[in-house]
C-alpha cells in the first residue's frame, strides 16, 4: 500500500533532474566565496526576489535566525504574529541565541493589520526597549497557508517605514503565495527589506533556504551564518538542485493548490468544518473531535497528517501527491468517520 504522506511538503524528494545537477555541479569552497554553483543560485535568487544580494542557508530556521540577528541589536524588540513560525517552532532561538525581546500581535488569519502593528511599536521612552523589526509570514503556516496580498504588505510596510524600522518576511512558502495570486513574487518582496524562502518544501530540494536583501544586510547575515555553523564548503551540491527548483518547480505549485482545493471541498462535503475559500494554497488546517484518534486511524490506513492541536490537524499537498491520492484519502475518511 502506498503511503499518502500529507504531513508536510518537506517530505518531497529531489527529482531525477536534480540528482543529475548535483552530479554535474561545479564546486568550490563557499566559505571563500568560490563555489560557482552557490554563487549562481544566490544571483538567481536575488534577481527573482528583486533584491541586491542573497545567501544560501542550511534551513528556514537558520535563515530566520540569521536574518533577525542581521536586522537587530541585542535587547531590542521584534514584533511577530502570535502563531508565527519564528515564535512557535524555532526552539526560542530568537531569545536564546539572538537575545531579543518578542512582542506578539494577533493577525487575521495570519495577516497583521497596520493599526495593530503601529500600536505595538514602543514609543521613544527611557524605560522601554527599542522596537527594531517587524516580521510577517507569507504564506502563514498555522493559519492554514494563507496569503498576504501585496496591498496588505504595503500597508504594514508604510507603518514600519514611517517609524524607521525594518520589515522582514518569513517567505518559506512565498512562491506558493505568488502562484496562488497569479502575481510575480516581486509584487510582494518590494515592500520588505529582507526575505527568506525555502528550497526544501514545495520546491522539492533536499536541503536549503535562501535569504535576500541589500548587500549590506547579506554581508552581516553571512557573518552570523558562519557564527551559527552554517558556513558550508562545497555547498554547490545543495545549490545545484536549488537552481533547478527556481527554473522548473515554481509553476507546478499550482497543481498542489488544485489538489488542496479538491481535498478541502471533499472534506467539507463530508461535514468537516473547513471552507475551501479559506484554503489559499497547499495547506489545510481543520478541527476534528480528537486529533490523536483521527491521525492514528488514518495512519493505519496508509495516510499521514500532522497534529496541530488537541482537536486540530494539518494536511499539506505537494509533489508526489496526485489527484488519485486525494480521492483515496477522501474515500477512506468517508468510510471511517
Ligand atoms: C518550514 C518553515 C520554516 C522553517 O524551515 P526549516 O527549513 O524547516 O527550518 C520557517 N517558516 C515557515 C513559515 C515555515 O513553514
Tab-separated table of C-alpha atoms and ligand atoms in Angstrom:
chain	number	residue	atom	x	y	z
A	1	UNK	CA	0.000	0.000	0.000
A	2	UNK	CA	1.365	3.422	-0.991
A	3	UNK	CA	1.591	5.769	1.976
A	4	UNK	CA	-0.089	9.104	1.225
A	5	UNK	CA	2.082	11.437	3.273
A	6	UNK	CA	0.267	14.720	3.868
A	7	UNK	CA	2.292	15.736	6.935
A	8	UNK	CA	4.329	18.362	5.097
A	9	UNK	CA	5.740	19.454	1.749
A	10	UNK	CA	9.156	18.902	3.338
A	11	UNK	CA	8.808	15.167	2.609
A	12	UNK	CA	9.226	15.810	-1.129
A	13	UNK	CA	12.208	14.037	-2.696
A	14	UNK	CA	14.554	15.567	-5.286
A	15	UNK	CA	13.748	14.867	-8.939
A	16	UNK	CA	15.989	12.902	-11.309
A	17	UNK	CA	16.994	16.191	-12.936
A	18	UNK	CA	18.090	17.457	-9.510
A	19	UNK	CA	20.243	14.374	-8.905
A	20	UNK	CA	21.876	14.888	-12.298
A	21	UNK	CA	22.514	18.553	-11.498
A	22	UNK	CA	24.170	17.507	-8.232
A	23	UNK	CA	26.445	15.061	-10.083
A	24	UNK	CA	27.479	17.673	-12.627
A	25	UNK	CA	27.769	20.701	-10.311
A	26	UNK	CA	30.924	22.805	-10.481
A	27	UNK	CA	32.194	23.070	-6.910
A	28	UNK	CA	34.486	25.200	-4.783
A	29	UNK	CA	34.846	26.323	-1.165
A	30	UNK	CA	31.877	28.566	-0.466
A	31	UNK	CA	33.344	29.985	2.755
A	32	UNK	CA	35.963	31.507	0.430
A	33	UNK	CA	33.126	32.542	-1.890
A	34	UNK	CA	34.479	30.156	-4.520
A	35	UNK	CA	31.616	27.794	-5.234
A	36	UNK	CA	30.336	28.793	-8.691
A	37	UNK	CA	27.085	26.865	-8.272
A	38	UNK	CA	26.265	28.575	-4.965
A	39	UNK	CA	27.145	31.941	-6.473
A	40	UNK	CA	24.845	31.244	-9.418
A	41	UNK	CA	21.935	30.238	-7.164
A	42	UNK	CA	22.401	33.321	-4.992
A	43	UNK	CA	22.419	35.597	-8.052
A	44	UNK	CA	19.289	33.940	-9.425
A	45	UNK	CA	17.524	34.181	-6.079
A	46	UNK	CA	18.385	37.846	-5.599
A	47	UNK	CA	17.098	38.597	-9.077
A	48	UNK	CA	13.855	36.647	-8.568
A	49	UNK	CA	13.205	38.495	-5.318
A	50	UNK	CA	14.236	41.886	-6.687
A	51	UNK	CA	16.976	42.323	-4.073
A	52	UNK	CA	20.669	43.251	-4.307
A	53	UNK	CA	22.081	40.051	-2.855
A	54	UNK	CA	21.248	36.606	-1.481
A	55	UNK	CA	22.693	33.956	0.825
A	56	UNK	CA	22.166	30.191	0.857
A	57	UNK	CA	21.469	28.926	4.378
A	58	UNK	CA	21.021	25.434	5.771
A	59	UNK	CA	17.340	25.732	6.663
A	60	UNK	CA	14.436	28.113	7.035
A	61	UNK	CA	15.031	28.218	10.764
A	62	UNK	CA	18.652	29.256	10.258
A	63	UNK	CA	17.577	31.786	7.621
A	64	UNK	CA	15.085	33.362	10.008
A	65	UNK	CA	17.558	33.489	12.902
A	66	UNK	CA	20.381	34.915	10.805
A	67	UNK	CA	18.032	37.474	9.241
A	68	UNK	CA	16.594	38.561	12.566
A	69	UNK	CA	20.111	38.931	14.003
A	70	UNK	CA	21.338	40.906	10.994
A	71	UNK	CA	18.373	43.275	11.405
A	72	UNK	CA	18.717	43.970	15.159
A	73	UNK	CA	20.941	44.520	18.180
A	74	UNK	CA	20.703	42.525	21.429
A	75	UNK	CA	17.902	43.526	23.790
A	76	UNK	CA	15.766	45.160	21.132
A	77	UNK	CA	12.183	44.179	20.432
A	78	UNK	CA	10.800	42.294	17.458
A	79	UNK	CA	7.120	42.210	16.522
A	80	UNK	CA	5.853	38.776	15.468
A	81	UNK	CA	2.447	37.350	14.646
A	82	UNK	CA	1.150	35.285	17.628
A	83	UNK	CA	1.261	31.983	15.786
A	84	UNK	CA	4.221	32.718	13.546
A	85	UNK	CA	6.798	30.037	12.815
A	86	UNK	CA	9.580	32.127	14.383
A	87	UNK	CA	7.611	32.354	17.643
A	88	UNK	CA	6.114	28.878	17.606
A	89	UNK	CA	8.523	26.428	16.017
A	90	UNK	CA	12.090	27.705	16.183
A	91	UNK	CA	13.065	26.498	19.646
A	92	UNK	CA	13.091	30.027	21.049
A	93	UNK	CA	16.293	30.833	19.153
A	94	UNK	CA	15.196	34.435	18.904
A	95	UNK	CA	15.524	34.652	22.711
A	96	UNK	CA	18.219	32.070	23.418
A	97	UNK	CA	20.610	32.968	20.618
A	98	UNK	CA	19.626	36.400	19.319
A	99	UNK	CA	18.823	37.823	22.790
A	100	UNK	CA	15.779	39.675	21.556
A	101	UNK	CA	12.522	40.574	23.203
A	102	UNK	CA	9.422	39.448	21.351
A	103	UNK	CA	6.064	41.166	21.181
A	104	UNK	CA	3.323	39.137	19.556
A	105	UNK	CA	0.394	40.625	17.674
A	106	UNK	CA	-2.622	38.583	16.646
A	107	UNK	CA	-3.270	38.587	12.921
A	108	UNK	CA	-6.454	37.985	10.958
A	109	UNK	CA	-5.755	34.506	9.592
A	110	UNK	CA	-2.057	35.271	9.890
A	111	UNK	CA	-2.209	38.732	8.331
A	112	UNK	CA	-1.285	41.640	10.619
A	113	UNK	CA	-3.289	44.834	10.484
A	114	UNK	CA	-1.254	48.045	10.075
A	115	UNK	CA	-3.059	49.668	13.021
A	116	UNK	CA	-2.229	46.738	15.309
A	117	UNK	CA	1.414	46.892	14.254
A	118	UNK	CA	1.517	50.621	14.888
A	119	UNK	CA	0.012	50.144	18.363
A	120	UNK	CA	2.644	47.520	19.190
A	121	UNK	CA	5.603	49.760	18.346
A	122	UNK	CA	7.138	51.237	21.504
A	123	UNK	CA	7.155	54.971	21.931
A	124	UNK	CA	10.549	56.611	22.466
A	125	UNK	CA	10.881	56.375	26.228
A	126	UNK	CA	13.917	55.901	28.510
A	127	UNK	CA	12.265	52.899	30.207
A	128	UNK	CA	11.398	50.951	27.134
A	129	UNK	CA	13.221	48.605	24.798
A	130	UNK	CA	13.624	49.784	21.244
A	131	UNK	CA	11.334	48.200	18.673
A	132	UNK	CA	13.557	47.418	15.695
A	133	UNK	CA	11.958	44.840	13.442
A	134	UNK	CA	8.567	43.587	12.279
A	135	UNK	CA	8.293	40.073	10.836
A	136	UNK	CA	5.492	38.776	8.645
A	137	UNK	CA	4.880	35.228	7.421
A	138	UNK	CA	3.729	34.599	3.845
A	139	UNK	CA	2.182	32.105	3.416
A	140	UNK	CA	1.185	31.761	7.047
A	141	UNK	CA	1.627	28.171	8.115
A	142	UNK	CA	-0.504	27.823	11.258
A	143	UNK	CA	-3.285	29.950	9.768
A	144	UNK	CA	-3.555	27.333	7.003
A	145	UNK	CA	-1.242	28.520	4.235
A	146	UNK	CA	-2.928	31.897	3.925
A	147	UNK	CA	-1.506	34.538	1.605
A	148	UNK	CA	-0.636	38.167	2.181
A	149	UNK	CA	-1.856	40.338	-0.678
A	150	UNK	CA	0.652	42.936	-1.922
A	151	UNK	CA	-1.511	45.786	-0.616
A	152	UNK	CA	-1.651	44.186	2.839
A	153	UNK	CA	2.151	44.038	2.913
A	154	UNK	CA	2.344	47.619	1.687
A	155	UNK	CA	0.035	48.805	4.471
A	156	UNK	CA	2.292	47.293	7.160
A	157	UNK	CA	5.383	48.439	5.292
A	158	UNK	CA	4.136	52.049	5.316
A	159	UNK	CA	3.823	51.972	9.114
A	160	UNK	CA	7.190	50.250	9.550
A	161	UNK	CA	8.946	52.702	7.258
A	162	UNK	CA	7.278	55.663	8.913
A	163	UNK	CA	8.675	54.528	12.279
A	164	UNK	CA	12.140	53.864	10.875
A	165	UNK	CA	12.028	50.095	11.494
A	166	UNK	CA	12.777	47.159	9.226
A	167	UNK	CA	10.301	44.700	7.737
A	168	UNK	CA	11.278	41.063	7.266
A	169	UNK	CA	9.235	38.384	5.514
A	170	UNK	CA	9.442	34.731	6.501
A	171	UNK	CA	8.571	33.601	2.999
A	172	UNK	CA	9.275	29.900	3.486
A	173	UNK	CA	6.399	29.338	1.025
A	174	UNK	CA	6.337	32.736	-0.675
A	175	UNK	CA	6.258	31.088	-4.115
A	176	UNK	CA	3.024	29.345	-3.123
A	177	UNK	CA	1.678	32.794	-2.303
A	178	UNK	CA	2.773	34.237	-5.639
A	179	UNK	CA	1.403	31.312	-7.675
A	180	UNK	CA	-1.916	31.323	-5.785
A	181	UNK	CA	-2.388	35.031	-6.522
A	182	UNK	CA	-1.004	34.678	-10.032
A	183	UNK	CA	1.470	37.508	-9.475
A	184	UNK	CA	5.227	37.935	-9.686
A	185	UNK	CA	6.783	37.356	-6.272
A	186	UNK	CA	8.435	40.799	-6.566
A	187	UNK	CA	4.991	42.387	-6.186
A	188	UNK	CA	5.277	41.298	-2.549
A	189	UNK	CA	9.004	41.411	-1.829
A	190	UNK	CA	9.299	45.045	-2.948
A	191	UNK	CA	7.654	46.101	0.324
A	192	UNK	CA	10.018	44.212	2.639
A	193	UNK	CA	13.664	44.888	3.438
A	194	UNK	CA	14.621	41.235	3.539
A	195	UNK	CA	13.029	37.865	2.844
A	196	UNK	CA	13.692	34.132	3.256
A	197	UNK	CA	12.301	31.333	1.120
A	198	UNK	CA	12.717	27.559	1.407
A	199	UNK	CA	14.066	25.328	-1.342
A	200	UNK	CA	13.282	22.230	0.696
A	201	UNK	CA	9.477	22.477	0.827
A	202	UNK	CA	7.192	22.643	-2.193
A	203	UNK	CA	10.176	23.282	-4.461
A	204	UNK	CA	11.296	19.718	-3.634
A	205	UNK	CA	15.003	20.270	-2.945
A	206	UNK	CA	16.661	18.043	-0.376
A	207	UNK	CA	18.197	20.883	1.664
A	208	UNK	CA	18.362	24.625	1.954
A	209	UNK	CA	16.763	28.032	2.118
A	210	UNK	CA	17.831	31.411	0.750
A	211	UNK	CA	17.696	34.870	2.296
A	212	UNK	CA	17.679	38.030	0.183
A	213	UNK	CA	18.154	41.723	0.910
A	214	UNK	CA	20.623	44.579	0.474
A	215	UNK	CA	24.350	43.920	0.001
A	216	UNK	CA	24.939	45.341	3.473
A	217	UNK	CA	22.326	43.067	5.065
A	218	UNK	CA	23.686	39.972	3.318
A	219	UNK	CA	27.241	40.782	4.396
A	220	UNK	CA	26.101	40.891	8.031
A	221	UNK	CA	23.992	37.770	7.570
A	222	UNK	CA	26.976	35.897	6.095
A	223	UNK	CA	28.936	36.629	9.251
A	224	UNK	CA	26.098	35.397	11.503
A	225	UNK	CA	25.622	32.298	9.342
A	226	UNK	CA	29.303	31.478	9.927
A	227	UNK	CA	28.882	32.098	13.665
A	228	UNK	CA	25.971	29.652	13.768
A	229	UNK	CA	27.954	26.962	11.976
A	230	UNK	CA	26.316	27.468	8.611
A	231	UNK	CA	29.459	28.204	6.613
A	232	UNK	CA	29.445	25.261	4.218
A	233	UNK	CA	32.257	24.224	1.887
A	234	UNK	CA	31.332	22.552	-1.456
A	235	UNK	CA	27.748	23.679	-0.958
A	236	UNK	CA	27.189	23.572	-4.722
A	237	UNK	CA	25.748	20.095	-4.199
A	238	UNK	CA	22.927	21.827	-2.310
A	239	UNK	CA	22.723	24.822	-4.636
A	240	UNK	CA	22.527	22.742	-7.842
A	241	UNK	CA	19.024	21.373	-7.166
A	242	UNK	CA	18.090	24.852	-5.929
A	243	UNK	CA	18.778	26.225	-9.402
A	244	UNK	CA	16.597	23.514	-10.955
A	245	UNK	CA	13.886	24.370	-8.428
A	246	UNK	CA	13.846	28.055	-9.335
A	247	UNK	CA	13.779	27.183	-13.029
A	248	UNK	CA	11.152	24.459	-13.053
A	249	UNK	CA	9.422	23.817	-9.726
A	250	UNK	CA	7.652	27.116	-9.104
A	251	UNK	CA	4.842	26.986	-11.679
A	252	UNK	CA	3.860	23.438	-10.767
A	253	UNK	CA	2.844	24.547	-7.247
A	254	UNK	CA	-0.472	25.296	-8.949
A	255	UNK	CA	-1.099	21.537	-9.043
A	256	UNK	CA	-0.657	21.286	-5.278
A	257	UNK	CA	-3.123	24.119	-4.797
A	258	UNK	CA	-5.662	22.379	-7.068
A	259	UNK	CA	-5.318	19.173	-5.079
A	260	UNK	CA	-5.710	21.112	-1.828
A	261	UNK	CA	-8.978	22.540	-3.199
A	262	UNK	CA	-10.266	19.079	-4.126
A	263	UNK	CA	-9.370	17.839	-0.650
A	264	UNK	CA	-10.975	20.840	1.053
A	265	UNK	CA	-14.211	20.517	-0.946
A	266	UNK	CA	-14.328	16.790	-0.265
A	267	UNK	CA	-13.813	17.280	3.472
A	268	UNK	CA	-16.465	19.990	3.556
A	269	UNK	CA	-18.924	17.661	1.812
A	270	UNK	CA	-18.153	15.039	4.464
A	271	UNK	CA	-19.173	17.538	7.149
A	272	UNK	CA	-15.789	18.808	8.306
A	273	UNK	CA	-15.526	22.412	9.395
A	274	UNK	CA	-13.461	23.738	6.514
A	275	UNK	CA	-14.198	26.363	3.886
A	276	UNK	CA	-12.389	25.797	0.558
A	277	UNK	CA	-12.327	29.581	0.016
A	278	UNK	CA	-10.105	29.877	3.091
A	279	UNK	CA	-7.639	27.362	1.651
A	280	UNK	CA	-5.418	29.679	-0.370
A	281	UNK	CA	-2.511	27.374	-1.173
A	282	UNK	CA	-1.362	23.829	-0.318
A	283	UNK	CA	-2.115	23.728	3.422
A	284	UNK	CA	-5.358	22.654	5.127
A	285	UNK	CA	-5.768	23.195	8.860
A	286	UNK	CA	-9.046	21.997	10.363
A	287	UNK	CA	-10.656	20.747	13.548
A	288	UNK	CA	-11.612	17.173	14.370
A	289	UNK	CA	-13.101	15.621	17.529
A	290	UNK	CA	-9.807	14.189	18.693
A	291	UNK	CA	-6.608	14.737	16.742
A	292	UNK	CA	-4.756	11.696	18.156
A	293	UNK	CA	-7.591	9.308	17.313
A	294	UNK	CA	-8.119	10.854	13.892
A	295	UNK	CA	-4.435	10.675	12.968
A	296	UNK	CA	-3.921	7.170	14.370
A	297	UNK	CA	-6.858	5.834	12.392
A	298	UNK	CA	-5.620	7.494	9.221
A	299	UNK	CA	-2.116	6.104	9.792
A	300	UNK	CA	-3.476	2.548	9.997
A	301	UNK	CA	-4.942	3.173	6.550
A	302	UNK	CA	-1.756	4.475	4.982
A	303	UNK	CA	-2.408	8.204	5.355
A	304	UNK	CA	-0.164	10.520	7.333
A	305	UNK	CA	-1.109	14.008	8.522
A	306	UNK	CA	0.118	16.317	11.329
A	307	UNK	CA	-1.231	17.210	14.742
A	308	UNK	CA	-1.771	20.956	15.129
A	309	UNK	CA	-3.545	20.900	18.481
A	310	UNK	CA	-5.657	18.515	20.587
A	311	UNK	CA	-8.524	18.926	18.109
A	312	UNK	CA	-6.627	20.320	15.146
A	313	UNK	CA	-4.836	18.676	12.239
A	314	UNK	CA	-2.905	19.799	9.179
A	315	UNK	CA	-2.716	18.281	5.707
A	316	UNK	CA	-0.292	19.529	3.049
A	317	UNK	CA	-0.349	18.719	-0.662
A	318	UNK	CA	2.916	18.555	-2.592
A	319	UNK	CA	4.926	16.989	-5.414
A	320	UNK	CA	4.218	13.252	-5.379
A	321	UNK	CA	0.609	13.627	-4.232
A	322	UNK	CA	-1.695	13.067	-7.193
A	323	UNK	CA	-5.410	13.717	-7.544
A	324	UNK	CA	-5.988	9.956	-7.290
A	325	UNK	CA	-4.276	10.004	-3.880
A	326	UNK	CA	-6.645	12.740	-2.737
A	327	UNK	CA	-9.608	10.660	-3.966
A	328	UNK	CA	-8.341	7.731	-1.914
A	329	UNK	CA	-7.889	9.901	1.197
A	330	UNK	CA	-11.464	11.156	0.885
A	331	UNK	CA	-12.809	7.632	0.330
A	332	UNK	CA	-11.035	6.339	3.414
A	333	UNK	CA	-12.163	9.254	5.567
A	334	UNK	CA	-15.753	8.779	4.370
A	335	UNK	CA	-15.648	5.065	5.242
A	336	UNK	CA	-14.164	5.558	8.697
A	337	UNK	CA	-15.562	8.783	10.083
B	1	LIG	C1	9.136	25.402	7.430
B	1	LIG	C2	9.078	26.818	7.836
B	1	LIG	C3	10.213	27.454	8.335
B	1	LIG	C4	11.492	26.730	8.691
B	1	LIG	O1	12.085	25.988	7.736
B	1	LIG	P1	13.007	24.713	8.120
B	1	LIG	O2	13.777	24.520	6.882
B	1	LIG	O3	12.068	23.606	8.453
B	1	LIG	O4	13.869	25.107	9.268
B	1	LIG	C5	10.118	28.799	8.608
B	1	LIG	N1	8.965	29.464	8.416
B	1	LIG	C6	7.864	28.882	7.953
B	1	LIG	C7	6.634	29.696	7.734
B	1	LIG	C8	7.874	27.522	7.662
B	1	LIG	O5	6.758	26.941	7.223
